[in-house]
Amino acid sequence: MPDAPDPLDTALADPVTSALRGRLRGFGAVRGAAVRFDPQVSPFGALPLDRDGRGSAGDWADLAALCVPGGEVVVVRAGDGPPRIPAGWDLLRAFPGVQMDGSAVAGATADDVVELGPADRAEMAELTARTRPGPWLARTAELGRYLGVRHEGRLVAMAGERMRLGGPGAAGATEISAVCTDPLFRGRGLARRLVDAVAAGIVARGERPILHAAADNHGAVRLYRAMGFTVSRAMRFDLLRVPHG
């Protein structure tokens, strides 16, 4: 008999569905087999797609019902090409990425790393607006623990937790995200120290750190490889326009 699929590996291949049907269920909505984060939390959504990116008309209709007519959603899935979209949908940006596994990453704390909270939200939004590490919306910071580095009181670098997949402990994984550094402070190892510190918190819970990067962001992938992360699969983060109704 073939081995049963690893539940965590299944979750990692479909992270948005795993998060919104599991540990982050309060941050989005589900309709049939389609899922969508609250638009103030994340632009991500998902639906069942085969290896060629094809899905059923009913699943696409359910995803559309979770979105604003004529609005946008980023469809996330494991794969090598954009989804095969039905009539009425538009592919605005085809975005290939990679998922990186941190099973071998122990993480480490650093004296200059501080925990960020609600009082820091305005600075976090300003830093991400300048550095564009990925989607950052009004409620993104609610998803997990965020850490930062300050210089003369000003927030100059940050990283934190986004999607939580599978179950808690050894059955689960947490994504490291929003890794960003003010351009004036790059080259000082701040991103590495912050990723290590976030990873240490994830490992302390008995979970696996993971992260995602753009496939063509060779500098980031090189840094994460040097820290012990390995590329585990190709991912897609394709920006779509929803039918107008």
PDB file of C-alpha atoms in Angstrom:
ATOM      1  CA  MET A   1       0.000   0.000   0.000  1.00  0.00           C
ATOM      2  CA  PRO A   2       1.265   3.513  -0.767  1.00  0.00           C
ATOM      3  CA  ASP A   3       2.206   5.664   2.190  1.00  0.00           C
ATOM      4  CA  ALA A   4      -0.516   7.974   3.465  1.00  0.00           C
ATOM      5  CA  PRO A   5       0.106  11.623   2.580  1.00  0.00           C
ATOM      6  CA  ASP A   6       1.757  13.709   5.267  1.00  0.00           C
ATOM      7  CA  PRO A   7      -0.955  16.083   6.595  1.00  0.00           C
ATOM      8  CA  LEU A   8       1.554  18.872   7.193  1.00  0.00           C
ATOM      9  CA  ASP A   9       2.991  18.531   3.684  1.00  0.00           C
ATOM     10  CA  THR A  10      -0.556  18.743   2.303  1.00  0.00           C
ATOM     11  CA  ALA A  11      -1.107  21.912   4.346  1.00  0.00           C
ATOM     12  CA  LEU A  12       2.154  23.431   3.118  1.00  0.00           C
ATOM     13  CA  ALA A  13       1.141  22.861  -0.506  1.00  0.00           C
ATOM     14  CA  ASP A  14      -2.136  24.745   0.063  1.00  0.00           C
ATOM     15  CA  PRO A  15      -1.253  27.214   2.825  1.00  0.00           C
ATOM     16  CA  VAL A  16      -4.179  29.620   2.549  1.00  0.00           C
ATOM     17  CA  THR A  17      -6.761  26.842   2.763  1.00  0.00           C
ATOM     18  CA  SER A  18      -4.925  25.253   5.687  1.00  0.00           C
ATOM     19  CA  ALA A  19      -4.712  28.549   7.562  1.00  0.00           C
ATOM     20  CA  LEU A  20      -8.337  29.608   7.036  1.00  0.00           C
ATOM     21  CA  ARG A  21      -9.812  26.185   7.723  1.00  0.00           C
ATOM     22  CA  GLY A  22      -7.605  25.806  10.768  1.00  0.00           C
ATOM     23  CA  ARG A  23      -5.670  28.048  13.113  1.00  0.00           C
ATOM     24  CA  LEU A  24      -6.531  31.350  11.398  1.00  0.00           C
ATOM     25  CA  ARG A  25     -10.185  30.628  10.715  1.00  0.00           C
ATOM     26  CA  GLY A  26     -11.237  33.897  12.347  1.00  0.00           C
ATOM     27  CA  PHE A  27      -9.310  35.961   9.790  1.00  0.00           C
ATOM     28  CA  GLY A  28     -11.281  35.131   6.662  1.00  0.00           C
ATOM     29  CA  ALA A  29     -14.233  33.382   5.085  1.00  0.00           C
ATOM     30  CA  VAL A  30     -14.989  30.003   3.543  1.00  0.00           C
ATOM     31  CA  ARG A  31     -17.544  29.168   0.850  1.00  0.00           C
ATOM     32  CA  GLY A  32     -17.662  25.611  -0.405  1.00  0.00           C
ATOM     33  CA  ALA A  33     -14.073  24.646  -1.162  1.00  0.00           C
ATOM     34  CA  ALA A  34     -12.934  28.257  -1.684  1.00  0.00           C
ATOM     35  CA  VAL A  35     -11.348  30.444   0.999  1.00  0.00           C
ATOM     36  CA  ARG A  36     -10.439  34.147   1.228  1.00  0.00           C
ATOM     37  CA  PHE A  37      -8.668  36.194   3.895  1.00  0.00           C
ATOM     38  CA  ASP A  38     -10.434  39.301   5.148  1.00  0.00           C
ATOM     39  CA  PRO A  39      -9.304  42.028   2.699  1.00  0.00           C
ATOM     40  CA  GLN A  40      -7.933  44.098   5.605  1.00  0.00           C
ATOM     41  CA  VAL A  41      -5.720  41.172   6.655  1.00  0.00           C
ATOM     42  CA  SER A  42      -4.337  39.746   3.410  1.00  0.00           C
ATOM     43  CA  PRO A  43      -5.154  39.700  -0.325  1.00  0.00           C
ATOM     44  CA  PHE A  44      -4.774  35.894  -0.429  1.00  0.00           C
ATOM     45  CA  GLY A  45      -7.408  33.394  -1.484  1.00  0.00           C
ATOM     46  CA  ALA A  46      -7.445  29.799  -2.701  1.00  0.00           C
ATOM     47  CA  LEU A  47      -9.581  27.147  -4.348  1.00  0.00           C
ATOM     48  CA  PRO A  48      -8.951  23.549  -5.452  1.00  0.00           C
ATOM     49  CA  LEU A  49      -6.832  23.521  -8.616  1.00  0.00           C
ATOM     50  CA  ASP A  50      -5.229  20.568 -10.348  1.00  0.00           C
ATOM     51  CA  ARG A  51      -1.553  20.406 -11.297  1.00  0.00           C
ATOM     52  CA  ASP A  52      -2.294  22.301 -14.523  1.00  0.00           C
ATOM     53  CA  GLY A  53      -4.073  25.091 -12.647  1.00  0.00           C
ATOM     54  CA  ARG A  54      -7.600  24.082 -13.605  1.00  0.00           C
ATOM     55  CA  GLY A  55     -10.527  24.273 -11.195  1.00  0.00           C
ATOM     56  CA  SER A  56     -14.255  23.680 -11.374  1.00  0.00           C
ATOM     57  CA  ALA A  57     -16.694  26.416 -12.417  1.00  0.00           C
ATOM     58  CA  GLY A  58     -18.450  26.038  -9.066  1.00  0.00           C
ATOM     59  CA  ASP A  59     -15.262  26.592  -7.071  1.00  0.00           C
ATOM     60  CA  TRP A  60     -14.390  29.685  -9.103  1.00  0.00           C
ATOM     61  CA  ALA A  61     -17.922  30.992  -8.518  1.00  0.00           C
ATOM     62  CA  ASP A  62     -17.531  30.416  -4.772  1.00  0.00           C
ATOM     63  CA  LEU A  63     -14.241  32.337  -4.729  1.00  0.00           C
ATOM     64  CA  ALA A  64     -15.852  35.192  -6.642  1.00  0.00           C
ATOM     65  CA  ALA A  65     -18.662  35.288  -4.066  1.00  0.00           C
ATOM     66  CA  LEU A  66     -16.070  35.796  -1.305  1.00  0.00           C
ATOM     67  CA  CYS A  67     -14.633  38.837  -3.099  1.00  0.00           C
ATOM     68  CA  VAL A  68     -15.846  42.287  -4.104  1.00  0.00           C
ATOM     69  CA  PRO A  69     -17.145  42.225  -7.708  1.00  0.00           C
ATOM     70  CA  GLY A  70     -14.458  43.738  -9.894  1.00  0.00           C
ATOM     71  CA  GLY A  71     -11.971  43.595  -7.005  1.00  0.00           C
ATOM     72  CA  GLU A  72      -8.696  41.732  -6.750  1.00  0.00           C
ATOM     73  CA  VAL A  73      -7.485  38.557  -5.075  1.00  0.00           C
ATOM     74  CA  VAL A  74      -4.106  36.806  -4.999  1.00  0.00           C
ATOM     75  CA  VAL A  75      -4.637  33.087  -5.654  1.00  0.00           C
ATOM     76  CA  VAL A  76      -1.985  31.055  -3.825  1.00  0.00           C
ATOM     77  CA  ARG A  77      -1.077  27.476  -4.682  1.00  0.00           C
ATOM     78  CA  ALA A  78       1.821  25.110  -5.244  1.00  0.00           C
ATOM     79  CA  GLY A  79       2.656  24.929  -8.929  1.00  0.00           C
ATOM     80  CA  ASP A  80       4.804  26.070 -11.827  1.00  0.00           C
ATOM     81  CA  GLY A  81       2.365  28.173 -13.835  1.00  0.00           C
ATOM     82  CA  PRO A  82      -0.558  30.576 -13.396  1.00  0.00           C
ATOM     83  CA  PRO A  83      -4.083  29.227 -12.942  1.00  0.00           C
ATOM     84  CA  ARG A  84      -6.316  28.508 -15.930  1.00  0.00           C
ATOM     85  CA  ILE A  85      -8.928  31.156 -15.246  1.00  0.00           C
ATOM     86  CA  PRO A  86     -12.510  31.004 -16.523  1.00  0.00           C
ATOM     87  CA  ALA A  87     -14.201  33.705 -18.584  1.00  0.00           C
ATOM     88  CA  GLY A  88     -14.777  36.934 -16.680  1.00  0.00           C
ATOM     89  CA  TRP A  89     -11.593  36.682 -14.611  1.00  0.00           C
ATOM     90  CA  ASP A  90      -8.421  38.602 -15.540  1.00  0.00           C
ATOM     91  CA  LEU A  91      -4.826  37.689 -14.738  1.00  0.00           C
ATOM     92  CA  LEU A  92      -3.229  40.992 -13.676  1.00  0.00           C
ATOM     93  CA  ARG A  93       0.136  39.669 -12.563  1.00  0.00           C
ATOM     94  CA  ALA A  94       1.689  36.218 -12.850  1.00  0.00           C
ATOM     95  CA  PHE A  95       3.933  35.832  -9.818  1.00  0.00           C
ATOM     96  CA  PRO A  96       6.150  32.749  -9.347  1.00  0.00           C
ATOM     97  CA  GLY A  97       7.575  32.092  -5.903  1.00  0.00           C
ATOM     98  CA  VAL A  98       9.250  29.437  -3.824  1.00  0.00           C
ATOM     99  CA  GLN A  99       8.452  27.951  -0.447  1.00  0.00           C
ATOM    100  CA  MET A 100      11.432  27.407   1.852  1.00  0.00           C
ATOM    101  CA  ASP A 101      11.523  24.876   4.671  1.00  0.00           C
ATOM    102  CA  GLY A 102      13.229  25.692   7.951  1.00  0.00           C
ATOM    103  CA  SER A 103      13.238  22.264   9.559  1.00  0.00           C
ATOM    104  CA  ALA A 104      17.005  22.602  10.087  1.00  0.00           C
ATOM    105  CA  VAL A 105      16.806  26.181  11.407  1.00  0.00           C
ATOM    106  CA  ALA A 106      17.131  26.537  15.177  1.00  0.00           C
ATOM    107  CA  GLY A 107      16.926  30.313  15.262  1.00  0.00           C
ATOM    108  CA  ALA A 108      18.635  32.621  17.724  1.00  0.00           C
ATOM    109  CA  THR A 109      17.773  35.647  19.807  1.00  0.00           C
ATOM    110  CA  ALA A 110      19.585  39.006  19.610  1.00  0.00           C
ATOM    111  CA  ASP A 111      19.932  41.793  22.147  1.00  0.00           C
ATOM    112  CA  ASP A 112      18.870  44.548  19.749  1.00  0.00           C
ATOM    113  CA  VAL A 113      15.643  42.824  18.675  1.00  0.00           C
ATOM    114  CA  VAL A 114      12.446  44.089  20.336  1.00  0.00           C
ATOM    115  CA  GLU A 115       8.865  42.850  20.272  1.00  0.00           C
ATOM    116  CA  LEU A 116       6.394  45.077  18.436  1.00  0.00           C
ATOM    117  CA  GLY A 117       2.810  45.661  19.527  1.00  0.00           C
ATOM    118  CA  PRO A 118      -0.287  47.766  18.801  1.00  0.00           C
ATOM    119  CA  ALA A 119       1.524  50.997  19.713  1.00  0.00           C
ATOM    120  CA  ASP A 120       4.014  50.303  16.894  1.00  0.00           C
ATOM    121  CA  ARG A 121       1.449  49.699  14.129  1.00  0.00           C
ATOM    122  CA  ALA A 122       1.823  53.121  12.479  1.00  0.00           C
ATOM    123  CA  GLU A 123       5.626  52.737  12.238  1.00  0.00           C
ATOM    124  CA  MET A 124       5.254  49.172  10.952  1.00  0.00           C
ATOM    125  CA  ALA A 125       2.910  50.361   8.207  1.00  0.00           C
ATOM    126  CA  GLU A 126       5.273  53.211   7.295  1.00  0.00           C
ATOM    127  CA  LEU A 127       8.302  50.903   7.106  1.00  0.00           C
ATOM    128  CA  THR A 128       6.507  48.358   4.923  1.00  0.00           C
ATOM    129  CA  ALA A 129       5.175  51.118   2.657  1.00  0.00           C
ATOM    130  CA  ARG A 130       8.757  52.244   2.021  1.00  0.00           C
ATOM    131  CA  THR A 131      10.348  48.824   1.660  1.00  0.00           C
ATOM    132  CA  ARG A 132       7.493  46.760   0.103  1.00  0.00           C
ATOM    133  CA  PRO A 133       8.291  43.306   1.526  1.00  0.00           C
ATOM    134  CA  GLY A 134       4.895  42.012   0.387  1.00  0.00           C
ATOM    135  CA  PRO A 135       1.253  42.681   1.200  1.00  0.00           C
ATOM    136  CA  TRP A 136       0.817  44.755   4.373  1.00  0.00           C
ATOM    137  CA  LEU A 137      -2.715  45.825   5.233  1.00  0.00           C
ATOM    138  CA  ALA A 138      -4.543  47.410   8.151  1.00  0.00           C
ATOM    139  CA  ARG A 139      -4.903  44.143  10.127  1.00  0.00           C
ATOM    140  CA  THR A 140      -1.899  42.120   8.920  1.00  0.00           C
ATOM    141  CA  ALA A 141      -0.086  42.643  12.213  1.00  0.00           C
ATOM    142  CA  GLU A 142      -2.831  40.727  14.044  1.00  0.00           C
ATOM    143  CA  LEU A 143      -1.742  37.430  12.473  1.00  0.00           C
ATOM    144  CA  GLY A 144       1.205  36.740  14.755  1.00  0.00           C
ATOM    145  CA  ARG A 145       4.262  37.960  16.609  1.00  0.00           C
ATOM    146  CA  TYR A 146       6.344  40.747  15.052  1.00  0.00           C
ATOM    147  CA  LEU A 147       9.863  41.769  16.015  1.00  0.00           C
ATOM    148  CA  GLY A 148      11.879  44.833  15.079  1.00  0.00           C
ATOM    149  CA  VAL A 149      15.150  46.701  15.405  1.00  0.00           C
ATOM    150  CA  ARG A 150      15.230  50.395  16.311  1.00  0.00           C
ATOM    151  CA  HIS A 151      17.946  52.973  15.713  1.00  0.00           C
ATOM    152  CA  GLU A 152      17.777  56.110  17.838  1.00  0.00           C
ATOM    153  CA  GLY A 153      14.179  55.217  18.585  1.00  0.00           C
ATOM    154  CA  ARG A 154      13.101  54.765  14.957  1.00  0.00           C
ATOM    155  CA  LEU A 155      11.959  51.394  13.572  1.00  0.00           C
ATOM    156  CA  VAL A 156      14.443  50.436  10.834  1.00  0.00           C
ATOM    157  CA  ALA A 157      13.876  46.696  10.337  1.00  0.00           C
ATOM    158  CA  MET A 158      11.130  44.156  11.000  1.00  0.00           C
ATOM    159  CA  ALA A 159      10.001  40.560  10.527  1.00  0.00           C
ATOM    160  CA  GLY A 160       7.110  38.513  11.869  1.00  0.00           C
ATOM    161  CA  GLU A 161       4.646  35.659  11.544  1.00  0.00           C
ATOM    162  CA  ARG A 162       1.880  35.397   8.964  1.00  0.00           C
ATOM    163  CA  MET A 163       0.197  32.099   8.011  1.00  0.00           C
ATOM    164  CA  ARG A 164      -0.079  29.318  10.613  1.00  0.00           C
ATOM    165  CA  LEU A 165      -0.536  25.919   8.986  1.00  0.00           C
ATOM    166  CA  GLY A 166      -1.556  22.482  10.172  1.00  0.00           C
ATOM    167  CA  GLY A 167      -1.911  21.874  13.875  1.00  0.00           C
ATOM    168  CA  PRO A 168       0.032  23.264  16.815  1.00  0.00           C
ATOM    169  CA  GLY A 169       3.348  21.749  17.874  1.00  0.00           C
ATOM    170  CA  ALA A 170       5.041  19.149  15.706  1.00  0.00           C
ATOM    171  CA  ALA A 171       1.982  18.959  13.422  1.00  0.00           C
ATOM    172  CA  GLY A 172       2.245  22.619  12.470  1.00  0.00           C
ATOM    173  CA  ALA A 173       4.299  25.251  10.702  1.00  0.00           C
ATOM    174  CA  THR A 174       4.371  29.042  10.870  1.00  0.00           C
ATOM    175  CA  GLU A 175       5.371  31.317   8.018  1.00  0.00           C
ATOM    176  CA  ILE A 176       7.940  34.078   8.545  1.00  0.00           C
ATOM    177  CA  SER A 177       6.958  37.179   6.607  1.00  0.00           C
ATOM    178  CA  ALA A 178       7.273  40.983   6.289  1.00  0.00           C
ATOM    179  CA  VAL A 179      11.069  40.796   6.376  1.00  0.00           C
ATOM    180  CA  CYS A 180      12.164  44.353   5.602  1.00  0.00           C
ATOM    181  CA  THR A 181      14.966  46.816   6.313  1.00  0.00           C
ATOM    182  CA  ASP A 182      15.195  50.552   5.761  1.00  0.00           C
ATOM    183  CA  PRO A 183      17.504  51.099   2.743  1.00  0.00           C
ATOM    184  CA  LEU A 184      19.875  53.208   4.869  1.00  0.00           C
ATOM    185  CA  PHE A 185      20.442  50.260   7.222  1.00  0.00           C
ATOM    186  CA  ARG A 186      20.908  47.401   4.753  1.00  0.00           C
ATOM    187  CA  GLY A 187      24.101  45.393   4.766  1.00  0.00           C
ATOM    188  CA  ARG A 188      24.256  45.223   8.569  1.00  0.00           C
ATOM    189  CA  GLY A 189      22.747  41.753   8.994  1.00  0.00           C
ATOM    190  CA  LEU A 190      19.473  43.041  10.455  1.00  0.00           C
ATOM    191  CA  ALA A 191      17.242  40.840   8.286  1.00  0.00           C
ATOM    192  CA  ARG A 192      19.203  37.748   9.236  1.00  0.00           C
ATOM    193  CA  ARG A 193      19.021  38.546  12.956  1.00  0.00           C
ATOM    194  CA  LEU A 194      15.282  39.189  12.764  1.00  0.00           C
ATOM    195  CA  VAL A 195      14.510  36.022  10.790  1.00  0.00           C
ATOM    196  CA  ASP A 196      16.594  34.045  13.285  1.00  0.00           C
ATOM    197  CA  ALA A 197      14.719  35.618  16.204  1.00  0.00           C
ATOM    198  CA  VAL A 198      11.286  34.950  14.704  1.00  0.00           C
ATOM    199  CA  ALA A 199      12.336  31.385  13.846  1.00  0.00           C
ATOM    200  CA  ALA A 200      13.520  30.846  17.437  1.00  0.00           C
ATOM    201  CA  GLY A 201      10.039  31.664  18.733  1.00  0.00           C
ATOM    202  CA  ILE A 202       8.429  29.272  16.246  1.00  0.00           C
ATOM    203  CA  VAL A 203      10.860  26.463  17.107  1.00  0.00           C
ATOM    204  CA  ALA A 204      10.246  27.065  20.820  1.00  0.00           C
ATOM    205  CA  ARG A 205       6.582  26.164  20.216  1.00  0.00           C
ATOM    206  CA  GLY A 206       7.725  22.923  18.585  1.00  0.00           C
ATOM    207  CA  GLU A 207       6.707  24.088  15.106  1.00  0.00           C
ATOM    208  CA  ARG A 208       8.491  24.335  11.780  1.00  0.00           C
ATOM    209  CA  PRO A 209       9.496  27.749  10.416  1.00  0.00           C
ATOM    210  CA  ILE A 210       8.814  28.286   6.717  1.00  0.00           C
ATOM    211  CA  LEU A 211       8.877  31.285   4.438  1.00  0.00           C
ATOM    212  CA  HIS A 212       8.076  32.313   0.891  1.00  0.00           C
ATOM    213  CA  ALA A 213      10.138  34.384  -1.519  1.00  0.00           C
ATOM    214  CA  ALA A 214       9.802  35.600  -5.072  1.00  0.00           C
ATOM    215  CA  ALA A 215      11.456  33.080  -7.381  1.00  0.00           C
ATOM    216  CA  ASP A 216      13.617  35.813  -8.911  1.00  0.00           C
ATOM    217  CA  ASN A 217      14.667  37.354  -5.581  1.00  0.00           C
ATOM    218  CA  HIS A 218      18.010  35.595  -5.700  1.00  0.00           C
ATOM    219  CA  GLY A 219      19.543  37.668  -2.914  1.00  0.00           C
ATOM    220  CA  ALA A 220      16.814  36.718  -0.432  1.00  0.00           C
ATOM    221  CA  VAL A 221      16.882  33.049  -1.440  1.00  0.00           C
ATOM    222  CA  ARG A 222      20.667  33.021  -1.069  1.00  0.00           C
ATOM    223  CA  LEU A 223      20.419  34.562   2.416  1.00  0.00           C
ATOM    224  CA  TYR A 224      17.785  32.079   3.556  1.00  0.00           C
ATOM    225  CA  ARG A 225      19.791  29.144   2.188  1.00  0.00           C
ATOM    226  CA  ALA A 226      22.804  30.357   4.160  1.00  0.00           C
ATOM    227  CA  MET A 227      20.627  30.332   7.293  1.00  0.00           C
ATOM    228  CA  GLY A 228      19.627  26.680   6.746  1.00  0.00           C
ATOM    229  CA  PHE A 229      16.364  27.014   4.829  1.00  0.00           C
ATOM    230  CA  THR A 230      15.898  24.792   1.781  1.00  0.00           C
ATOM    231  CA  VAL A 231      13.660  25.320  -1.237  1.00  0.00           C
ATOM    232  CA  SER A 232      10.855  22.789  -0.839  1.00  0.00           C
ATOM    233  CA  ARG A 233       8.474  23.613  -3.709  1.00  0.00           C
ATOM    234  CA  ALA A 234       7.511  26.084  -6.386  1.00  0.00           C
ATOM    235  CA  MET A 235       4.622  28.350  -5.421  1.00  0.00           C
ATOM    236  CA  ARG A 236       2.307  30.779  -7.210  1.00  0.00           C
ATOM    237  CA  PHE A 237       0.970  34.122  -5.936  1.00  0.00           C
ATOM    238  CA  ASP A 238      -1.030  35.249  -8.968  1.00  0.00           C
ATOM    239  CA  LEU A 239      -3.008  38.505  -8.826  1.00  0.00           C
ATOM    240  CA  LEU A 240      -6.453  38.174 -10.403  1.00  0.00           C
ATOM    241  CA  ARG A 241      -9.317  40.564 -11.051  1.00  0.00           C
ATOM    242  CA  VAL A 242     -12.666  39.164  -9.959  1.00  0.00           C
ATOM    243  CA  PRO A 243     -15.584  39.249 -12.446  1.00  0.00           C
ATOM    244  CA  HIS A 244     -17.755  42.337 -12.168  1.00  0.00           C
ATOM    245  CA  GLY A 245     -20.799  40.180 -11.514  1.00  0.00           C
TER     246      GLY A 245
END
